[in-house]
C-alpha cells in the first residue's frame, strides 16, 4: 500500500502582477498595421479545392442539377426535392444512385430509373451510371425538402 502524506501550508507567495511598464510601447497605428497584415493573408487565402465528385464539386453538383430536372408525373416536384434520391456517389465519372419511389405500385416504377440513368448519363464527365431502386427505408413525406413542401402547400 502507498502512504499518503499531508503537508500544512501556512503561506503562499502571490504571483507577480502585470505592470503598465511591462507593456511593449507601440502606437495604435503599429498595432493596427500588424492586424491588417494578418487579415490580408487571411482574406487572400483560397478555399480548399474540392474533388469534382465530392458534394460541392463541379461534377457532383452537375449530377444533382440533372436530377432536379426530373419531375414525378403525379406530383409537380422534382425527384430530388421530393426526397426520392437516397444517395449519390460520384467516383471519376462513375455515378451510383440509390433511389426509391413514393410507392412500389407507382406507375413509373419501370421507367423512372431508366430516365434517371439517361439524364445523369448525359452530364459531361459522367461515363457510367448505376441506378439502384430500393424500398427500404420506405419513402414518406418527411423526406421532402422545405421547398417541395411549400410547393405542395404543406407548410
Coordinates of N, CA, C and O in Angstrom, one line a residue:
X1 N 0.8 -1.2 0.0 CA 0.0 0.0 0.0 C 0.9 1.2 0.0 O 1.9 1.3 0.6
X2 N 0.4 2.3 -0.7 CA 1.1 3.5 -0.7 C 0.7 4.4 0.5 O -0.5 4.3 1.0
X3 N 1.5 5.3 0.9 CA 1.3 6.1 2.0 C 0.9 7.5 1.5 O 1.5 8.1 0.6
X4 N -0.1 8.1 2.1 CA -0.5 9.5 1.7 C 0.1 10.4 2.8 O -0.2 10.3 4.0
X5 N 0.8 11.4 2.3 CA 1.4 12.4 3.2 C 0.7 13.7 3.0 O 0.4 14.2 1.9
X6 N 0.4 14.4 4.1 CA -0.2 15.7 4.0 C 0.7 16.7 4.6 O 1.4 16.5 5.6
X7 N 0.8 17.9 4.0 CA 1.7 18.9 4.4 C 0.8 20.2 4.6 O 0.0 20.6 3.8
X8 N 1.0 20.8 5.7 CA 0.2 22.0 6.0 C 1.0 23.2 5.5 O 2.2 23.4 5.8
X9 N 0.3 24.1 4.7 CA 0.9 25.3 4.2 C 0.3 26.5 4.9 O -0.9 26.6 5.0
X10 N 1.2 27.3 5.3 CA 0.8 28.5 6.1 C 0.8 29.7 5.3 O 0.1 30.7 5.5
X11 N 1.6 29.7 4.2 CA 1.8 31.0 3.4 C 2.2 30.6 2.0 O 3.0 29.8 1.7
X12 N 1.5 31.3 1.0 CA 1.9 31.1 -0.4 C 2.1 32.5 -1.0 O 1.3 33.4 -0.8
X13 N 3.2 32.6 -1.7 CA 3.6 33.9 -2.3 C 2.6 34.2 -3.5 O 2.3 33.3 -4.2
X14 N 2.1 35.4 -3.5 CA 1.2 35.9 -4.6 C 2.0 35.9 -5.9 O 3.2 36.2 -5.9
X15 N 1.3 35.6 -7.0 CA 2.0 35.6 -8.3 C 2.3 37.1 -8.7 O 1.6 38.0 -8.2
X16 N 3.3 37.3 -9.5 CA 3.6 38.7 -9.8 C 2.4 39.4 -10.6 O 1.8 38.7 -11.4
X17 N 2.2 40.6 -10.4 CA 1.1 41.4 -11.0 C 1.7 42.0 -12.3 O 2.8 42.4 -12.4
X18 N 0.8 42.2 -13.3 CA 1.1 42.8 -14.5 C 1.3 44.3 -14.2 O 0.5 44.9 -13.5
X19 N 2.3 44.9 -14.8 CA 2.6 46.3 -14.6 C 2.5 47.0 -15.9 O 2.7 46.4 -17.0
X20 N 2.1 48.3 -15.9 CA 2.0 49.1 -17.1 C 3.3 49.1 -17.8 O 3.4 49.1 -19.0
X21 N 4.4 49.2 -17.0 CA 5.7 49.3 -17.6 C 6.1 48.0 -18.3 O 7.0 48.0 -19.2
X22 N 5.4 46.9 -18.1 CA 5.7 45.6 -18.8 C 5.2 45.6 -20.2 O 5.6 44.8 -21.0
X23 N 4.2 46.5 -20.6 CA 3.6 46.5 -21.9 C 4.6 47.1 -22.9 O 5.3 48.1 -22.6
X24 N 4.7 46.4 -24.1 CA 5.5 46.9 -25.1 C 4.9 48.2 -25.6 O 3.7 48.3 -25.9
X25 N 5.8 49.2 -25.8 CA 5.3 50.5 -26.2 C 5.1 50.6 -27.7 O 6.1 50.6 -28.4
X26 N 3.9 50.5 -28.1 CA 3.6 50.7 -29.6 C 2.4 51.6 -29.8 O 1.5 51.6 -28.9
X27 N 2.4 52.2 -30.8 CA 1.3 53.2 -31.1 C 0.1 52.4 -31.6 O 0.3 51.3 -32.1
X28 N -1.1 53.0 -31.6 CA -2.2 52.3 -32.1 C -2.1 52.0 -33.6 O -2.5 51.0 -34.1
X29 N -1.4 52.9 -34.3 CA -1.1 52.6 -35.7 C -0.3 51.4 -36.0 O -0.6 50.5 -36.8
X30 N 0.7 51.2 -35.2 CA 1.5 50.0 -35.3 C 0.7 48.7 -35.0 O 0.8 47.7 -35.7
X31 N -0.1 48.8 -34.0 CA -0.9 47.7 -33.6 C -1.9 47.4 -34.7 O -2.1 46.2 -35.1
X32 N -2.5 48.4 -35.4 CA -3.4 48.2 -36.4 C -2.8 47.6 -37.7 O -3.3 46.7 -38.3
X33 N -1.5 48.1 -38.0 CA -0.8 47.6 -39.1 C -0.6 46.1 -39.0 O -0.7 45.3 -39.9
X34 N -0.2 45.6 -37.8 CA 0.0 44.2 -37.6 C -1.3 43.4 -37.8 O -1.3 42.4 -38.5
X35 N -2.4 43.9 -37.3 CA -3.7 43.2 -37.5 C -4.1 43.2 -39.0 O -4.6 42.2 -39.5
X36 N -3.8 44.3 -39.7 CA -4.1 44.4 -41.1 C -3.3 43.3 -41.9 O -3.8 42.7 -42.8
X37 N -2.0 43.2 -41.6 CA -1.2 42.2 -42.2 C -1.8 40.8 -42.0 O -1.9 40.0 -43.0
X38 N -2.2 40.5 -40.9 CA -2.9 39.2 -40.6 C -4.1 39.0 -41.4 O -4.3 38.0 -42.0
X39 N -5.0 40.1 -41.5 CA -6.2 39.9 -42.3 C -5.9 39.8 -43.7 O -6.6 39.1 -44.4
X40 N -4.9 40.5 -44.2 CA -4.6 40.4 -45.7 C -4.3 39.0 -46.0 O -4.8 38.5 -47.0
X41 N -3.5 38.3 -45.3 CA -3.2 36.9 -45.5 C -4.4 36.0 -45.4 O -4.6 35.1 -46.2
X42 N -5.2 36.3 -44.5 CA -6.4 35.5 -44.2 C -7.4 35.7 -45.4 O -8.0 34.8 -45.9
X43 N -7.6 37.0 -45.9 CA -8.5 37.2 -46.9 C -8.0 36.7 -48.3 O -8.8 36.5 -49.2
X44 N -6.7 36.6 -48.5 CA -6.2 36.2 -49.7 C -6.2 34.7 -49.8 O -6.1 34.1 -50.9
X45 N -6.4 34.0 -48.7 CA -6.4 32.5 -48.8 C -7.6 32.0 -49.6 O -8.7 32.5 -49.5
X46 N -7.3 31.0 -50.4 CA -8.4 30.5 -51.2 C -9.0 29.3 -50.5 O -8.4 28.6 -49.8
X47 N -10.3 29.1 -50.7 CA -11.0 27.9 -50.1 C -10.3 26.6 -50.6 O -9.8 26.6 -51.8
X48 N -10.4 25.6 -49.8 CA -9.8 24.3 -50.3 C -10.5 23.8 -51.6 O -11.7 24.0 -51.7
X49 N -9.7 23.3 -52.5 CA -10.2 22.7 -53.7 C -11.0 21.4 -53.4 O -10.5 20.5 -52.7
X50 N -12.2 21.3 -53.9 CA -13.0 20.1 -53.8 C -12.8 19.2 -55.0 O -12.7 19.7 -56.1
X51 N -12.7 17.9 -54.7 CA -12.7 17.0 -55.9 C -14.0 17.1 -56.6 O -15.1 17.4 -55.9
X52 N -14.0 16.9 -57.9 CA -15.3 17.2 -58.6 C -16.4 16.2 -58.2 O -17.6 16.5 -58.4
X53 N -16.0 15.0 -57.7 CA -17.1 14.0 -57.3 C -17.6 14.2 -55.9 O -18.5 13.5 -55.5
X54 N -17.0 15.1 -55.1 CA -17.4 15.3 -53.8 C -18.6 16.3 -53.7 O -18.7 17.1 -54.6
X55 N -19.5 16.2 -52.7 CA -20.5 17.2 -52.6 C -19.9 18.6 -52.6 O -18.9 18.9 -51.9
X56 N -20.4 19.5 -53.5 CA -19.9 20.8 -53.7 C -18.9 20.9 -54.9 O -18.6 21.9 -55.4
X57 N -18.4 19.7 -55.4 CA -17.6 19.6 -56.5 C -18.4 19.8 -57.8 O -19.6 19.6 -57.8
X58 N -17.7 20.2 -58.9 CA -18.4 20.5 -60.1 C -19.2 19.4 -60.7 O -20.4 19.5 -61.0
X59 N -18.7 18.2 -60.8 CA -19.4 17.0 -61.4 C -20.5 16.6 -60.5 O -21.6 16.3 -61.0
X60 N -20.3 16.6 -59.2 CA -21.4 16.2 -58.3 C -22.5 17.1 -58.4 O -23.7 16.7 -58.5
X61 N -22.3 18.4 -58.4 CA -23.3 19.4 -58.4 C -24.1 19.3 -59.8 O -25.3 19.6 -59.9
X62 N -23.3 19.0 -60.9 CA -24.0 18.9 -62.2 C -24.9 17.6 -62.2 O -26.0 17.7 -62.8
X63 N -24.5 16.6 -61.5 CA -25.4 15.4 -61.4 C -26.7 15.8 -60.6 O -27.8 15.4 -61.0
X64 N -26.5 16.5 -59.5 CA -27.7 16.9 -58.7 C -28.6 17.8 -59.5 O -29.8 17.6 -59.5
X65 N -28.0 18.7 -60.3 CA -28.8 19.6 -61.1 C -29.6 18.8 -62.1 O -30.8 19.1 -62.4
X66 N -29.0 17.7 -62.7 CA -29.7 16.9 -63.7 C -30.9 16.2 -63.0 O -31.9 16.0 -63.6
X67 N -30.7 15.7 -61.7 CA -31.7 15.0 -61.0 C -32.9 16.0 -60.7 O -34.0 15.6 -60.7
X68 N -32.6 17.3 -60.5 CA -33.6 18.3 -60.2 C -34.4 18.6 -61.4 O -35.4 19.3 -61.3
X69 N -34.0 18.1 -62.6 CA -34.8 18.4 -63.8 C -35.8 17.3 -64.1 O -36.6 17.4 -65.0
X70 N -35.8 16.2 -63.3 CA -36.7 15.1 -63.5 C -37.9 15.3 -62.5 O -37.7 15.4 -61.3
X71 N -39.1 15.3 -63.0 CA -40.3 15.5 -62.2 C -41.1 14.3 -62.1 O -41.2 13.5 -63.0
X72 N -41.7 14.1 -60.9 CA -42.6 13.0 -60.7 C -43.9 13.3 -61.5 O -44.3 14.4 -61.5
X73 N -44.4 12.4 -62.3 CA -45.5 12.7 -63.2 C -46.8 13.0 -62.4 O -47.7 13.7 -63.0
X74 N -46.9 12.6 -61.2 CA -48.2 12.8 -60.5 C -48.1 14.0 -59.5 O -49.1 14.5 -59.0
X75 N -46.8 14.3 -59.1 CA -46.6 15.4 -58.2 C -45.7 16.4 -58.8 O -44.7 16.1 -59.4
X76 N -46.1 17.7 -58.9 CA -45.3 18.7 -59.6 C -44.0 19.2 -58.9 O -43.8 20.3 -58.7
X77 N -43.2 18.2 -58.4 CA -42.0 18.5 -57.7 C -40.9 17.6 -58.3 O -41.2 16.4 -58.6
X78 N -39.7 18.1 -58.4 CA -38.6 17.2 -58.9 C -38.3 16.1 -57.9 O -38.5 16.2 -56.7
X79 N -37.7 15.0 -58.4 CA -37.5 13.8 -57.6 C -36.4 14.0 -56.5 O -36.5 13.4 -55.5
X80 N -35.5 15.0 -56.7 CA -34.5 15.2 -55.7 C -35.2 15.9 -54.5 O -35.0 15.5 -53.3
X81 N -35.9 17.0 -54.7 CA -36.6 17.7 -53.6 C -37.7 16.9 -53.0 O -38.1 17.1 -51.8
X82 N -38.2 16.0 -53.8 CA -39.3 15.1 -53.3 C -38.7 14.1 -52.3 O -39.5 13.5 -51.5
X83 N -37.4 13.9 -52.3 CA -36.8 13.0 -51.4 C -36.7 11.6 -51.9 O -36.5 10.6 -51.1
X84 N -36.8 11.4 -53.2 CA -36.7 10.1 -53.8 C -35.3 9.6 -54.0 O -35.0 8.4 -54.2
X85 N -34.3 10.5 -53.9 CA -32.9 10.2 -54.1 C -32.3 10.0 -52.7 O -32.2 10.9 -51.9
X86 N -31.9 8.8 -52.4 CA -31.4 8.5 -51.1 C -29.8 8.6 -51.0 O -29.3 8.9 -50.0
X87 N -29.2 8.6 -52.1 CA -27.7 8.7 -52.1 C -27.2 8.9 -53.5 O -27.6 8.2 -54.4
X88 N -26.1 9.7 -53.6 CA -25.4 9.9 -54.9 C -23.9 9.8 -54.6 O -23.4 10.5 -53.7
X89 N -23.2 8.9 -55.3 CA -21.8 8.8 -55.1 C -21.2 9.0 -56.5 O -21.6 8.3 -57.5
X90 N -20.2 9.8 -56.6 CA -19.5 10.1 -57.9 C -18.1 9.7 -57.7 O -17.4 10.3 -56.8
X91 N -17.5 8.8 -58.6 CA -16.1 8.4 -58.5 C -15.5 8.4 -59.9 O -15.8 7.4 -60.6
X92 N -14.8 9.4 -60.2 CA -14.2 9.5 -61.5 C -15.1 9.2 -62.7 O -14.7 8.3 -63.5
X93 N -16.2 9.8 -62.8 CA -17.1 9.6 -63.9 C -18.1 8.4 -63.7 O -19.0 8.2 -64.5
X94 N -17.9 7.6 -62.7 CA -18.8 6.6 -62.3 C -19.8 7.1 -61.3 O -19.4 7.5 -60.2
X95 N -21.1 7.1 -61.6 CA -22.1 7.6 -60.7 C -23.0 6.5 -60.2 O -23.5 5.7 -61.0
X96 N -23.1 6.4 -58.9 CA -24.0 5.4 -58.3 C -25.1 6.1 -57.5 O -24.8 6.9 -56.7
X97 N -26.4 5.8 -57.9 CA -27.5 6.5 -57.3 C -28.4 5.4 -56.6 O -28.8 4.4 -57.2
X98 N -28.7 5.7 -55.3 CA -29.8 4.9 -54.7 C -31.0 5.8 -54.6 O -31.0 6.9 -54.2
X99 N -32.1 5.2 -55.1 CA -33.4 6.0 -55.2 C -34.5 5.1 -54.8 O -34.4 3.9 -54.8
X100 N -35.7 5.7 -54.6 CA -36.9 5.0 -54.3 C -38.0 5.7 -55.0 O -37.8 6.6 -55.8
X101 N -39.2 5.2 -54.9 CA -40.4 5.8 -55.4 C -41.4 6.0 -54.3 O -41.2 5.5 -53.2
X102 N -42.4 6.8 -54.5 CA -43.3 7.1 -53.5 C -44.1 5.9 -53.0 O -44.5 5.8 -51.8
X103 N -44.2 4.9 -53.9 CA -44.9 3.7 -53.6 C -44.4 2.6 -54.5 O -44.1 2.9 -55.7
X104 N -44.3 1.3 -54.1 CA -43.9 0.3 -55.0 C -44.9 0.1 -56.2 O -44.5 -0.4 -57.3
X105 N -46.1 0.6 -56.1 CA -47.1 0.5 -57.1 C -47.1 1.7 -58.0 O -48.1 1.9 -58.8
X106 N -46.1 2.5 -57.9 CA -46.0 3.8 -58.7 C -46.1 3.4 -60.2 O -45.4 2.5 -60.6
X107 N -46.9 4.1 -61.0 CA -47.0 3.8 -62.4 C -45.7 4.0 -63.2 O -45.5 3.4 -64.3
X108 N -44.7 4.7 -62.7 CA -43.4 4.9 -63.4 C -42.3 4.1 -62.8 O -41.1 4.3 -63.0
X109 N -42.7 3.0 -62.0 CA -41.7 2.2 -61.4 C -40.7 1.6 -62.4 O -39.5 1.4 -62.1
X110 N -41.1 1.3 -63.6 CA -40.2 0.7 -64.6 C -39.5 1.8 -65.4 O -38.3 1.6 -65.7
X111 N -40.1 2.9 -65.6 CA -39.4 3.9 -66.5 C -38.6 4.9 -65.7 O -37.6 5.5 -66.3
X112 N -38.9 5.2 -64.5 CA -38.2 6.3 -63.7 C -36.7 6.0 -63.6 O -35.9 6.9 -63.8
X113 N -36.3 4.8 -63.1 CA -34.9 4.5 -63.0 C -34.1 4.7 -64.3 O -33.0 5.2 -64.4
X114 N -34.8 4.3 -65.5 CA -34.1 4.4 -66.8 C -34.0 5.9 -67.1 O -33.0 6.3 -67.7
X115 N -35.0 6.7 -66.8 CA -34.9 8.2 -67.1 C -33.8 8.8 -66.2 O -33.0 9.6 -66.8
X116 N -33.7 8.4 -65.0 CA -32.6 8.9 -64.1 C -31.2 8.5 -64.8 O -30.3 9.3 -64.9
X117 N -31.1 7.3 -65.2 CA -29.8 6.8 -65.8 C -29.5 7.6 -67.1 O -28.4 8.1 -67.3
X118 N -30.5 7.9 -67.9 CA -30.3 8.6 -69.2 C -29.9 10.1 -68.9 O -29.0 10.6 -69.5
X119 N -30.7 10.7 -68.0 CA -30.4 12.1 -67.7 C -29.0 12.3 -67.0 O -28.3 13.2 -67.4
X120 N -28.7 11.5 -66.0 CA -27.4 11.7 -65.4 C -26.3 11.3 -66.3 O -25.2 11.9 -66.3
X121 N -26.5 10.3 -67.2 CA -25.5 9.8 -68.1 C -25.2 10.9 -69.2 O -24.1 10.9 -69.8
X122 N -26.1 11.9 -69.4 CA -25.9 12.9 -70.3 C -25.1 14.1 -69.8 O -24.7 15.0 -70.5
X123 N -24.8 14.0 -68.5 CA -23.9 15.1 -67.8 C -22.5 14.9 -68.3 O -21.9 13.8 -68.2
X124 N -21.9 16.0 -68.8 CA -20.5 15.9 -69.3 C -19.6 15.5 -68.1 O -19.7 16.0 -67.0
X125 N -18.8 14.5 -68.4 CA -17.9 13.9 -67.4 C -18.4 12.7 -66.8 O -17.6 12.0 -66.1
X126 N -19.6 12.3 -67.0 CA -20.2 11.1 -66.4 C -20.0 10.0 -67.5 O -20.4 10.2 -68.7
X127 N -19.5 8.8 -67.1 CA -19.3 7.7 -68.1 C -20.3 6.6 -67.8 O -21.0 6.2 -68.7
X128 N -20.4 6.2 -66.6 CA -21.2 5.1 -66.2 C -22.2 5.5 -65.1 O -21.8 6.2 -64.2
X129 N -23.5 5.1 -65.2 CA -24.5 5.4 -64.2 C -25.1 4.1 -63.7 O -25.6 3.4 -64.6
X130 N -25.1 3.9 -62.5 CA -25.8 2.7 -61.9 C -26.9 3.3 -61.0 O -26.7 4.1 -60.1
X131 N -28.1 2.9 -61.3 CA -29.3 3.3 -60.5 C -29.8 2.1 -59.8 O -30.1 1.1 -60.4
X132 N -29.8 2.2 -58.5 CA -30.3 1.1 -57.6 C -31.7 1.5 -57.0 O -31.7 2.5 -56.2
X133 N -32.7 0.9 -57.4 CA -34.0 1.2 -56.8 C -34.2 0.4 -55.5 O -34.1 -0.8 -55.5
X134 N -34.4 1.1 -54.4 CA -34.6 0.5 -53.1 C -35.9 0.8 -52.5 O -36.5 1.8 -52.8
X135 N -36.4 0.0 -51.6 CA -37.7 0.2 -50.9 C -37.5 0.4 -49.4 O -38.5 0.6 -48.7
X136 N -36.3 0.2 -49.0 CA -36.0 0.3 -47.5 C -34.9 1.4 -47.3 O -33.8 1.3 -47.9
X137 N -35.2 2.4 -46.6 CA -36.4 2.7 -45.9 C -37.5 3.2 -46.8 O -37.2 3.8 -47.8
X138 N -38.8 2.9 -46.5 CA -39.8 3.4 -47.4 C -39.9 4.9 -47.4 O -39.6 5.6 -46.4
X139 N -40.3 5.4 -48.5 CA -40.4 6.9 -48.7 C -41.6 7.4 -47.9 O -42.7 6.7 -47.8
X140 N -41.5 8.6 -47.3 CA -42.6 9.2 -46.6 C -42.4 10.7 -46.8 O -41.3 11.2 -47.2
X141 N -43.4 11.5 -46.5 CA -43.4 13.0 -46.8 C -42.3 13.7 -46.0 O -41.9 14.8 -46.4
X142 N -41.8 13.1 -44.9 CA -40.7 13.8 -44.1 C -39.4 13.9 -44.9 O -38.6 14.6 -44.5
X143 N -39.3 13.1 -46.0 CA -38.0 13.1 -46.8 C -38.0 14.3 -47.7 O -37.0 14.6 -48.4
X144 N -39.1 15.0 -47.9 CA -39.2 16.1 -48.8 C -38.4 17.4 -48.3 O -38.4 17.6 -47.1
X145 N -37.9 18.2 -49.2 CA -37.3 19.4 -48.7 C -38.4 20.4 -48.4 O -39.5 20.3 -48.8
X146 N -38.0 21.5 -47.7 CA -39.0 22.5 -47.4 C -39.5 23.2 -48.6 O -40.7 23.6 -48.7
X147 N -38.7 23.3 -49.7 CA -39.2 23.9 -50.9 C -40.3 23.0 -51.5 O -41.3 23.6 -52.0
X148 N -40.1 21.7 -51.5 CA -41.1 20.8 -52.0 C -42.4 20.9 -51.2 O -43.5 21.0 -51.8
X149 N -42.3 21.0 -49.9 CA -43.5 21.1 -49.0 C -44.2 22.4 -49.3 O -45.4 22.5 -49.4
X150 N -43.4 23.5 -49.5 CA -44.0 24.8 -49.8 C -44.8 24.7 -51.2 O -45.9 25.2 -51.3
X151 N -44.1 24.1 -52.2 CA -44.8 24.0 -53.5 C -46.1 23.2 -53.4 O -47.0 23.5 -54.1
X152 N -46.1 22.2 -52.5 CA -47.3 21.4 -52.4 C -48.3 21.9 -51.4 O -49.3 21.3 -51.1
X153 N -48.0 23.1 -50.8 CA -48.9 23.7 -49.8 C -49.0 22.9 -48.5 O -50.0 23.0 -47.8
X154 N -47.8 22.3 -48.1 CA -47.8 21.5 -46.9 C -47.1 22.3 -45.8 O -47.0 21.8 -44.6
X155 N -46.7 23.6 -46.0 CA -46.1 24.4 -45.0 C -47.0 25.5 -44.6 O -47.7 26.1 -45.4

